[in-house]
Amino acid sequence: MKKWKDPLLLLSGIGISSIGGWIYLIALNLIVLDEWGSPVAVVMLYVLKPVATLFTNGWAGSLIDRVNKRNLMAALDFFRAVLIAMLPFVSAEWWMYAIVLFINMGSAIFYPASMAYITTLIPRGNRQRFNALRGLIGSGAFLIGPGVAGLMFMLGTPTFALYINALALLLSGMITLFLPKLADGGPVHISGINWEMVKADWRVVWGFSKKASYVMVLYVLFTCILVMTAVIDSLEAAFSKEVLQLSNSTYGYLVSIAGGGFVLGSLLNAALSHKLHHMHLMGVGSVVVSLGYIMYAFSYDFMTAAIGFTLLSFALAFATTGFETFYQEHIPVDIMGRVGSLYGLLEGVLVIILTILIGVGAEVVSVRTAVVAGSMVMLGVTLVLGGALRKNSWKKQLNYKSECYNK
């Protein structure tokens, strides 16, 4: 238990922040919808997330790899808490979007920083179990967060829920400060991050990508699968209501079933984490996720859609744990922030472009055709990833990643 004291402390902070994140998401959607009465205004909130990635990820890695990551994570929690607490006092629509954009920018920096810190804090043999437990906490937050938000709406208002989320982030930041201050960076002023430094860091990432090309091919292929899940999910509500003719409450049941599948997968994944290799989790999990989306895309009633949702969410718990462990095991921690940020920038661009394309396809042709096409593209990428993972030499190719970077 002693060696798990700090990881459990970190997991508790992640859990509090995740539950608060769901409360924030639901509360903000309701506030915007009630204030301006436009579904488009709500959609704009989701567009701001990839836009924030475009604004930050080109330079964020240069900051992450040069500062103390524990302090950066705590500062980002405090920064987002203050901004969320400001939202109820904003009356102008565009000012609210500006604040939400800055909140999303903080989140875009937080993820690669936390991945680098976790890699440094958690010993190699415990990383997969930690990632499985983090996935379990995330799935629990998916179920608990909306329920807590609903209870808060009964006791107060969506504005009250925003304050609770701000307090959750403050608590998460304070918990983070109790974690070890690992020797993984030094004090760097934002003014010290200049264009020449950023360009030099891009060259470092490009150099590593060329030397560890096999690692980065697998990284990009799995990232494309994650992109396709986001793209297809953008039509989830329209598909469920217009194609399957589900009511609002039945659609809610469908989402709950997906959450239950993810919880079940996370529980089994945590129990078997010491027996399963992360490369197998990544490969097999991705195939099953794609098959779940195919079943969902061709579904004709609630039952078949529910089976597809359960299958894909169950497998997603395994696939994401495998990918996160792969990321931690095969990318050097001293450039992890730069690699994660720059490739996250690519992910954000793909999400924006493909979401627009699938949206246009749904308007021009049909919603089902667009969802089927997206699912088939995901299956194709998954088969390419599976073929790359079946190479007999993958273990040998992955073993040299540290050596090739140090040369």
CSV table of C-alpha atoms in Angstrom, one decimal:
chain,number,residue,atom,x,y,z
A,1,MET,CA,0.0,0.0,0.0
A,2,LYS,CA,2.9,2.3,0.7
A,3,LYS,CA,4.0,2.3,-2.9
A,4,TRP,CA,0.5,3.0,-4.0
A,5,LYS,CA,0.0,6.0,-1.6
A,6,ASP,CA,0.9,8.7,-4.2
A,7,PRO,CA,-0.8,7.0,-7.1
A,8,LEU,CA,-4.0,6.6,-5.1
A,9,LEU,CA,-3.8,10.3,-4.1
A,10,LEU,CA,-3.4,11.2,-7.8
A,11,LEU,CA,-6.4,9.0,-8.7
A,12,SER,CA,-8.5,10.7,-6.1
A,13,GLY,CA,-7.7,14.1,-7.6
A,14,ILE,CA,-8.5,12.8,-11.1
A,15,GLY,CA,-11.8,11.3,-9.9
A,16,ILE,CA,-12.9,14.6,-8.2
A,17,SER,CA,-11.9,16.6,-11.3
A,18,SER,CA,-13.7,14.1,-13.7
A,19,ILE,CA,-17.0,14.2,-11.7
A,20,GLY,CA,-16.8,18.0,-11.6
A,21,GLY,CA,-16.1,18.0,-15.4
A,22,TRP,CA,-19.4,16.2,-16.1
A,23,ILE,CA,-21.3,18.6,-13.8
A,24,TYR,CA,-19.7,21.6,-15.6
A,25,LEU,CA,-20.6,20.2,-19.1
A,26,ILE,CA,-24.3,19.6,-18.3
A,27,ALA,CA,-24.7,22.8,-16.4
A,28,LEU,CA,-23.1,24.9,-19.1
A,29,ASN,CA,-25.2,23.3,-21.8
A,30,LEU,CA,-28.4,24.1,-19.9
A,31,ILE,CA,-27.3,27.7,-19.1
A,32,VAL,CA,-26.5,28.4,-22.7
A,33,LEU,CA,-29.7,26.8,-24.0
A,34,ASP,CA,-31.9,28.6,-21.4
A,35,GLU,CA,-30.1,31.9,-22.0
A,36,TRP,CA,-30.2,32.0,-25.8
A,37,GLY,CA,-32.6,29.3,-26.7
A,38,SER,CA,-30.6,28.1,-29.6
A,39,PRO,CA,-29.2,24.5,-30.2
A,40,VAL,CA,-26.5,26.1,-32.4
A,41,ALA,CA,-25.3,28.0,-29.4
A,42,VAL,CA,-24.8,24.7,-27.6
A,43,VAL,CA,-23.0,23.1,-30.6
A,44,MET,CA,-20.6,26.1,-30.5
A,45,LEU,CA,-19.5,25.0,-27.0
A,46,TYR,CA,-18.3,21.6,-28.5
A,47,VAL,CA,-16.5,23.3,-31.4
A,48,LEU,CA,-14.5,25.3,-28.9
A,49,LYS,CA,-12.7,22.2,-27.6
A,50,PRO,CA,-10.8,21.4,-30.9
A,51,VAL,CA,-10.3,25.1,-31.5
A,52,ALA,CA,-8.6,25.4,-28.1
A,53,THR,CA,-6.3,22.6,-29.1
A,54,LEU,CA,-5.3,24.5,-32.3
A,55,PHE,CA,-4.5,27.5,-30.2
A,56,THR,CA,-2.4,25.8,-27.6
A,57,ASN,CA,-0.8,22.6,-28.8
A,58,GLY,CA,1.7,24.1,-31.1
A,59,TRP,CA,3.6,25.7,-28.2
A,60,ALA,CA,2.3,23.9,-25.1
A,61,GLY,CA,4.8,21.0,-25.3
A,62,SER,CA,7.7,23.5,-25.1
A,63,LEU,CA,6.3,24.7,-21.7
A,64,ILE,CA,5.3,21.3,-20.4
A,65,ASP,CA,8.8,19.7,-20.9
A,66,ARG,CA,10.5,22.7,-19.2
A,67,VAL,CA,8.5,23.2,-16.0
A,68,ASN,CA,7.7,21.2,-13.0
A,69,LYS,CA,4.7,19.2,-14.1
A,70,ARG,CA,3.1,18.8,-10.6
A,71,ASN,CA,3.0,22.6,-10.1
A,72,LEU,CA,1.8,23.1,-13.7
A,73,MET,CA,-1.1,20.7,-13.2
A,74,ALA,CA,-2.1,22.4,-9.9
A,75,ALA,CA,-1.9,25.8,-11.5
A,76,LEU,CA,-4.1,24.7,-14.4
A,77,ASP,CA,-6.7,23.3,-11.9
A,78,PHE,CA,-6.7,26.7,-10.1
A,79,PHE,CA,-6.8,28.6,-13.3
A,80,ARG,CA,-9.8,26.7,-14.6
A,81,ALA,CA,-11.6,26.9,-11.3
A,82,VAL,CA,-11.4,30.7,-11.3
A,83,LEU,CA,-12.7,30.9,-14.9
A,84,ILE,CA,-15.6,28.6,-14.2
A,85,ALA,CA,-16.5,30.6,-11.1
A,86,MET,CA,-16.6,33.7,-13.4
A,87,LEU,CA,-19.1,32.3,-15.9
A,88,PRO,CA,-22.3,33.1,-13.9
A,89,PHE,CA,-21.3,36.8,-13.9
A,90,VAL,CA,-21.0,37.0,-17.7
A,91,SER,CA,-24.0,38.2,-19.6
A,92,ALA,CA,-22.7,38.6,-23.1
A,93,GLU,CA,-22.7,35.5,-25.2
A,94,TRP,CA,-19.3,36.1,-26.8
A,95,TRP,CA,-17.6,36.8,-23.5
A,96,MET,CA,-18.9,33.4,-22.2
A,97,TYR,CA,-17.5,31.7,-25.3
A,98,ALA,CA,-14.1,33.4,-24.7
A,99,ILE,CA,-14.0,32.2,-21.1
A,100,VAL,CA,-15.0,28.7,-22.2
A,101,LEU,CA,-12.2,28.8,-24.8
A,102,PHE,CA,-9.6,29.6,-22.2
A,103,ILE,CA,-11.0,26.8,-19.9
A,104,ASN,CA,-10.6,24.4,-22.8
A,105,MET,CA,-7.1,25.7,-23.5
A,106,GLY,CA,-6.2,24.9,-19.9
A,107,SER,CA,-7.6,21.4,-20.3
A,108,ALA,CA,-5.7,20.9,-23.6
A,109,ILE,CA,-2.4,21.7,-21.7
A,110,PHE,CA,-3.4,19.6,-18.7
A,111,TYR,CA,-3.7,16.3,-20.4
A,112,PRO,CA,-0.2,15.9,-21.9
A,113,ALA,CA,1.3,17.4,-18.7
A,114,SER,CA,-0.5,14.8,-16.6
A,115,MET,CA,0.6,12.0,-18.9
A,116,ALA,CA,4.2,13.0,-18.5
A,117,TYR,CA,3.9,13.3,-14.7
A,118,ILE,CA,2.2,10.0,-14.4
A,119,THR,CA,4.9,8.3,-16.5
A,120,THR,CA,7.6,9.8,-14.1
A,121,LEU,CA,5.6,9.0,-10.9
A,122,ILE,CA,4.4,5.4,-11.7
A,123,PRO,CA,7.0,2.6,-12.1
A,124,ARG,CA,7.0,0.8,-15.4
A,125,GLY,CA,5.4,-2.4,-14.0
A,126,ASN,CA,2.5,-0.5,-12.5
A,127,ARG,CA,1.5,1.8,-15.3
A,128,GLN,CA,-1.0,-0.4,-17.0
A,129,ARG,CA,-2.8,-1.1,-13.8
A,130,PHE,CA,-2.8,2.6,-13.0
A,131,ASN,CA,-4.3,3.4,-16.4
A,132,ALA,CA,-6.9,0.7,-15.9
A,133,LEU,CA,-7.9,2.2,-12.6
A,134,ARG,CA,-8.0,5.7,-14.1
A,135,GLY,CA,-10.3,4.4,-16.8
A,136,LEU,CA,-12.5,2.9,-14.1
A,137,ILE,CA,-12.7,6.2,-12.3
A,138,GLY,CA,-13.5,8.0,-15.6
A,139,SER,CA,-16.3,5.6,-16.3
A,140,GLY,CA,-17.6,6.0,-12.7
A,141,ALA,CA,-17.5,9.8,-13.2
A,142,PHE,CA,-19.5,9.3,-16.4
A,143,LEU,CA,-22.3,7.6,-14.4
A,144,ILE,CA,-22.0,9.6,-11.1
A,145,GLY,CA,-21.4,13.1,-12.6
A,146,PRO,CA,-24.8,13.5,-14.4
A,147,GLY,CA,-26.6,12.1,-11.4
A,148,VAL,CA,-24.9,14.6,-9.1
A,149,ALA,CA,-25.7,17.4,-11.6
A,150,GLY,CA,-29.3,16.4,-11.6
A,151,LEU,CA,-29.5,16.4,-7.8
A,152,MET,CA,-27.9,19.8,-7.7
A,153,PHE,CA,-30.4,21.1,-10.2
A,154,MET,CA,-33.1,19.9,-7.9
A,155,LEU,CA,-31.5,21.7,-4.9
A,156,GLY,CA,-30.4,24.8,-6.8
A,157,THR,CA,-29.7,26.0,-10.3
A,158,PRO,CA,-27.2,25.2,-13.1
A,159,THR,CA,-25.2,28.2,-11.8
A,160,PHE,CA,-24.9,26.5,-8.4
A,161,ALA,CA,-23.6,23.4,-10.2
A,162,LEU,CA,-20.9,25.6,-11.8
A,163,TYR,CA,-19.7,26.8,-8.4
A,164,ILE,CA,-19.5,23.2,-7.2
A,165,ASN,CA,-17.3,22.3,-10.2
A,166,ALA,CA,-15.1,25.2,-9.4
A,167,LEU,CA,-14.7,23.9,-5.8
A,168,ALA,CA,-14.0,20.4,-7.2
A,169,LEU,CA,-11.1,21.8,-9.3
A,170,LEU,CA,-9.8,23.8,-6.4
A,171,LEU,CA,-9.8,20.5,-4.3
A,172,SER,CA,-8.2,18.6,-7.1
A,173,GLY,CA,-5.4,21.3,-7.3
A,174,MET,CA,-4.8,21.1,-3.6
A,175,ILE,CA,-4.6,17.3,-3.7
A,176,THR,CA,-2.1,17.6,-6.6
A,177,LEU,CA,0.2,19.8,-4.4
A,178,PHE,CA,0.5,17.0,-1.9
A,179,LEU,CA,2.0,14.8,-4.6
A,180,PRO,CA,5.8,14.5,-4.9
A,181,LYS,CA,7.5,17.4,-6.6
A,182,LEU,CA,9.5,15.3,-9.0
A,183,ALA,CA,12.7,16.7,-10.5
A,184,ASP,CA,11.3,17.0,-14.0
A,185,GLY,CA,11.7,20.7,-14.8
A,186,GLY,CA,12.6,24.1,-13.6
A,187,PRO,CA,11.1,27.6,-13.4
A,188,VAL,CA,10.5,28.9,-16.9
A,189,HIS,CA,8.7,32.2,-17.6
A,190,ILE,CA,6.1,32.3,-20.4
A,191,SER,CA,8.1,35.0,-22.0
A,192,GLY,CA,11.0,32.6,-22.3
A,193,ILE,CA,8.9,30.5,-24.8
A,194,ASN,CA,9.8,32.1,-28.1
A,195,TRP,CA,9.3,31.2,-31.7
A,196,GLU,CA,12.8,29.9,-32.1
A,197,MET,CA,12.5,27.6,-29.2
A,198,VAL,CA,9.1,26.3,-30.5
A,199,LYS,CA,10.6,25.6,-33.9
A,200,ALA,CA,13.6,23.8,-32.4
A,201,ASP,CA,11.1,21.7,-30.4
A,202,TRP,CA,9.2,20.8,-33.5
A,203,ARG,CA,12.5,19.6,-35.0
A,204,VAL,CA,13.1,17.5,-32.0
A,205,VAL,CA,9.7,15.8,-32.4
A,206,TRP,CA,10.2,15.4,-36.1
A,207,GLY,CA,13.6,13.8,-35.5
A,208,PHE,CA,12.2,11.4,-32.9
A,209,SER,CA,9.3,10.6,-35.2
A,210,LYS,CA,11.7,9.6,-38.0
A,211,LYS,CA,13.9,7.5,-35.8
A,212,ALA,CA,11.0,5.8,-34.0
A,213,SER,CA,8.8,5.7,-37.1
A,214,TYR,CA,7.1,2.4,-36.1
A,215,VAL,CA,6.1,3.8,-32.7
A,216,MET,CA,4.6,6.9,-34.3
A,217,VAL,CA,2.8,5.0,-37.0
A,218,LEU,CA,1.0,3.0,-34.3
A,219,TYR,CA,0.4,6.2,-32.4
A,220,VAL,CA,-1.1,8.0,-35.4
A,221,LEU,CA,-3.3,5.0,-36.4
A,222,PHE,CA,-4.8,4.7,-32.9
A,223,THR,CA,-5.3,8.5,-32.7
A,224,CYS,CA,-7.2,8.3,-36.0
A,225,ILE,CA,-9.5,5.7,-34.4
A,226,LEU,CA,-10.1,8.1,-31.5
A,227,VAL,CA,-10.9,10.8,-34.0
A,228,MET,CA,-13.4,8.7,-35.7
A,229,THR,CA,-15.2,7.9,-32.5
A,230,ALA,CA,-15.6,11.6,-31.8
A,231,VAL,CA,-16.7,12.2,-35.4
A,232,ILE,CA,-19.3,9.5,-35.4
A,233,ASP,CA,-20.5,10.4,-31.9
A,234,SER,CA,-21.3,13.9,-33.2
A,235,LEU,CA,-24.3,12.4,-35.1
A,236,GLU,CA,-25.3,10.1,-32.2
A,237,ALA,CA,-28.3,12.1,-31.1
A,238,ALA,CA,-29.5,12.7,-34.7
A,239,PHE,CA,-29.1,9.0,-35.6
A,240,SER,CA,-30.9,7.8,-32.5
A,241,LYS,CA,-33.9,10.2,-32.9
A,242,GLU,CA,-34.2,10.5,-36.7
A,243,VAL,CA,-33.1,7.0,-37.9
A,244,LEU,CA,-34.1,4.8,-34.9
A,245,GLN,CA,-37.0,7.0,-34.0
A,246,LEU,CA,-36.1,6.8,-30.3
A,247,SER,CA,-37.7,9.2,-27.7
A,248,ASN,CA,-35.6,11.5,-25.5
A,249,SER,CA,-35.9,9.1,-22.6
A,250,THR,CA,-35.1,6.0,-24.6
A,251,TYR,CA,-32.1,7.8,-26.0
A,252,GLY,CA,-31.0,8.6,-22.5
A,253,TYR,CA,-31.3,4.8,-21.7
A,254,LEU,CA,-29.0,4.1,-24.6
A,255,VAL,CA,-26.4,6.5,-23.4
A,256,SER,CA,-26.6,4.9,-19.9
A,257,ILE,CA,-26.2,1.5,-21.4
A,258,ALA,CA,-23.0,2.7,-23.1
A,259,GLY,CA,-21.8,4.0,-19.7
A,260,GLY,CA,-22.5,0.7,-18.1
A,261,GLY,CA,-20.6,-1.1,-20.8
A,262,PHE,CA,-17.6,1.1,-20.2
A,263,VAL,CA,-17.8,0.5,-16.4
A,264,LEU,CA,-18.0,-3.2,-16.9
A,265,GLY,CA,-15.0,-3.1,-19.3
A,266,SER,CA,-13.0,-0.9,-16.9
A,267,LEU,CA,-13.7,-3.3,-14.0
A,268,LEU,CA,-12.6,-6.4,-16.0
A,269,ASN,CA,-9.6,-4.5,-17.4
A,270,ALA,CA,-8.4,-3.4,-13.9
A,271,ALA,CA,-8.7,-7.0,-12.7
A,272,LEU,CA,-6.8,-8.5,-15.6
A,273,SER,CA,-4.3,-5.6,-16.2
A,274,HIS,CA,-1.3,-7.7,-14.9
A,275,LYS,CA,-2.1,-10.5,-17.4
A,276,LEU,CA,-2.7,-8.6,-20.6
A,277,HIS,CA,-0.1,-6.9,-22.8
A,278,HIS,CA,-0.8,-3.3,-23.7
A,279,MET,CA,-0.1,-4.0,-27.4
A,280,HIS,CA,-2.8,-6.7,-27.4
A,281,LEU,CA,-5.2,-4.5,-25.6
A,282,MET,CA,-4.7,-1.8,-28.2
A,283,GLY,CA,-5.1,-4.1,-31.2
A,284,VAL,CA,-7.9,-6.4,-30.1
A,285,GLY,CA,-9.8,-3.6,-28.3
A,286,SER,CA,-9.7,-1.4,-31.4
A,287,VAL,CA,-11.2,-4.2,-33.6
A,288,VAL,CA,-14.0,-4.8,-31.2
A,289,VAL,CA,-14.7,-1.1,-30.9
A,290,SER,CA,-15.0,-0.9,-34.7
A,291,LEU,CA,-17.3,-3.9,-34.8
A,292,GLY,CA,-19.5,-2.2,-32.2
A,293,TYR,CA,-19.8,0.9,-34.3
A,294,ILE,CA,-20.6,-1.2,-37.4
A,295,MET,CA,-23.4,-2.9,-35.5
A,296,TYR,CA,-24.7,0.4,-34.2
A,297,ALA,CA,-24.5,2.0,-37.7
A,298,PHE,CA,-26.6,-0.9,-39.2
A,299,SER,CA,-29.0,-1.2,-36.3
A,300,TYR,CA,-32.7,-0.9,-36.9
A,301,ASP,CA,-34.1,-0.8,-33.4
A,302,PHE,CA,-33.2,0.0,-29.8
A,303,MET,CA,-32.0,-3.5,-29.0
A,304,THR,CA,-29.4,-3.8,-31.7
A,305,ALA,CA,-28.2,-0.3,-31.1
A,306,ALA,CA,-27.9,-1.1,-27.4
A,307,ILE,CA,-25.8,-4.2,-28.1
A,308,GLY,CA,-23.5,-2.2,-30.5
A,309,PHE,CA,-23.1,0.5,-27.8
A,310,THR,CA,-22.4,-2.0,-25.1
A,311,LEU,CA,-19.8,-3.8,-27.2
A,312,LEU,CA,-18.0,-0.6,-28.3
A,313,SER,CA,-17.9,1.0,-24.9
A,314,PHE,CA,-16.8,-2.3,-23.2
A,315,ALA,CA,-13.9,-2.7,-25.7
A,316,LEU,CA,-13.0,1.0,-25.5
A,317,ALA,CA,-12.0,0.6,-21.9
A,318,PHE,CA,-9.4,-1.9,-22.9
A,319,ALA,CA,-8.2,-0.1,-26.0
A,320,THR,CA,-7.6,3.3,-24.3
A,321,THR,CA,-5.7,1.6,-21.4
A,322,GLY,CA,-3.5,-0.2,-23.9
A,323,PHE,CA,-2.9,3.1,-25.8
A,324,GLU,CA,-2.1,5.1,-22.8
A,325,THR,CA,0.4,2.5,-21.6
A,326,PHE,CA,1.9,2.3,-25.0
A,327,TYR,CA,2.3,6.0,-25.0
A,328,GLN,CA,4.0,6.0,-21.6
A,329,GLU,CA,6.3,3.0,-22.4
A,330,HIS,CA,7.5,4.0,-25.8
A,331,ILE,CA,7.9,7.8,-25.9
A,332,PRO,CA,10.7,9.3,-23.8
A,333,VAL,CA,9.4,11.2,-20.8
A,334,ASP,CA,11.6,14.2,-21.4
A,335,ILE,CA,9.9,15.0,-24.8
A,336,MET,CA,6.5,13.5,-24.0
A,337,GLY,CA,4.9,16.9,-23.6
A,338,ARG,CA,6.1,18.1,-27.0
A,339,VAL,CA,5.2,14.8,-28.7
A,340,GLY,CA,1.7,14.7,-27.1
A,341,SER,CA,1.0,18.3,-27.8
A,342,LEU,CA,2.0,18.4,-31.5
A,343,TYR,CA,0.3,15.2,-32.4
A,344,GLY,CA,-2.7,16.4,-30.4
A,345,LEU,CA,-2.7,19.4,-32.7
A,346,LEU,CA,-3.0,17.0,-35.7
A,347,GLU,CA,-5.9,15.2,-33.8
A,348,GLY,CA,-7.7,18.5,-33.3
A,349,VAL,CA,-7.4,19.4,-37.0
A,350,LEU,CA,-8.7,16.0,-38.1
A,351,VAL,CA,-11.7,16.2,-35.7
A,352,ILE,CA,-12.7,19.6,-37.1
A,353,ILE,CA,-12.4,18.6,-40.8
A,354,LEU,CA,-14.0,15.2,-40.5
A,355,THR,CA,-16.8,16.4,-38.2
A,356,ILE,CA,-17.7,19.0,-40.9
A,357,LEU,CA,-17.5,16.4,-43.6
A,358,ILE,CA,-19.7,13.9,-41.8
A,359,GLY,CA,-22.2,16.7,-41.0
A,360,VAL,CA,-22.4,17.7,-44.6
A,361,GLY,CA,-22.8,14.1,-45.6
A,362,ALA,CA,-25.7,13.7,-43.2
A,363,GLU,CA,-27.4,16.8,-44.7
A,364,VAL,CA,-26.7,16.0,-48.4
A,365,VAL,CA,-27.3,12.2,-48.3
A,366,SER,CA,-28.7,10.8,-45.0
A,367,VAL,CA,-27.7,10.4,-41.4
A,368,ARG,CA,-27.5,6.6,-41.6
A,369,THR,CA,-25.3,6.8,-44.7
A,370,ALA,CA,-22.9,9.2,-43.0
A,371,VAL,CA,-22.7,7.1,-39.8
A,372,VAL,CA,-22.2,3.9,-41.9
A,373,ALA,CA,-19.4,5.6,-43.9
A,374,GLY,CA,-17.7,6.8,-40.8
A,375,SER,CA,-17.9,3.4,-39.2
A,376,MET,CA,-16.4,1.8,-42.3
A,377,VAL,CA,-13.5,4.3,-42.3
A,378,MET,CA,-12.9,3.4,-38.7
A,379,LEU,CA,-12.9,-0.3,-39.5
A,380,GLY,CA,-10.4,0.3,-42.3
A,381,VAL,CA,-8.0,2.2,-40.0
A,382,THR,CA,-8.4,-0.6,-37.4
A,383,LEU,CA,-7.5,-3.3,-39.9
A,384,VAL,CA,-4.4,-1.3,-40.9
A,385,LEU,CA,-3.5,-1.0,-37.2
A,386,GLY,CA,-4.1,-4.7,-36.6
A,387,GLY,CA,-1.8,-5.5,-39.6
A,388,ALA,CA,0.9,-3.3,-38.2
A,389,LEU,CA,0.7,-4.9,-34.8
A,390,ARG,CA,0.9,-8.4,-36.2
A,391,LYS,CA,4.4,-7.7,-37.6
A,392,ASN,CA,6.7,-10.4,-36.1
A,393,SER,CA,9.3,-7.8,-35.3
A,394,TRP,CA,7.2,-5.3,-33.3
A,395,LYS,CA,8.9,-6.2,-30.0
A,396,LYS,CA,12.3,-5.7,-31.5
A,397,GLN,CA,11.3,-2.4,-33.2
A,398,LEU,CA,9.8,-1.0,-30.0
A,399,ASN,CA,12.8,-1.8,-27.8
A,400,TYR,CA,15.1,0.7,-29.5
A,401,LYS,CA,13.0,3.8,-28.9
A,402,SER,CA,15.1,5.1,-26.0
A,403,GLU,CA,18.4,4.3,-27.7
A,404,CYS,CA,17.4,6.0,-31.0
A,405,TYR,CA,16.4,9.1,-29.2
A,406,ASN,CA,19.5,9.3,-27.1
A,407,LYS,CA,21.9,9.0,-30.1
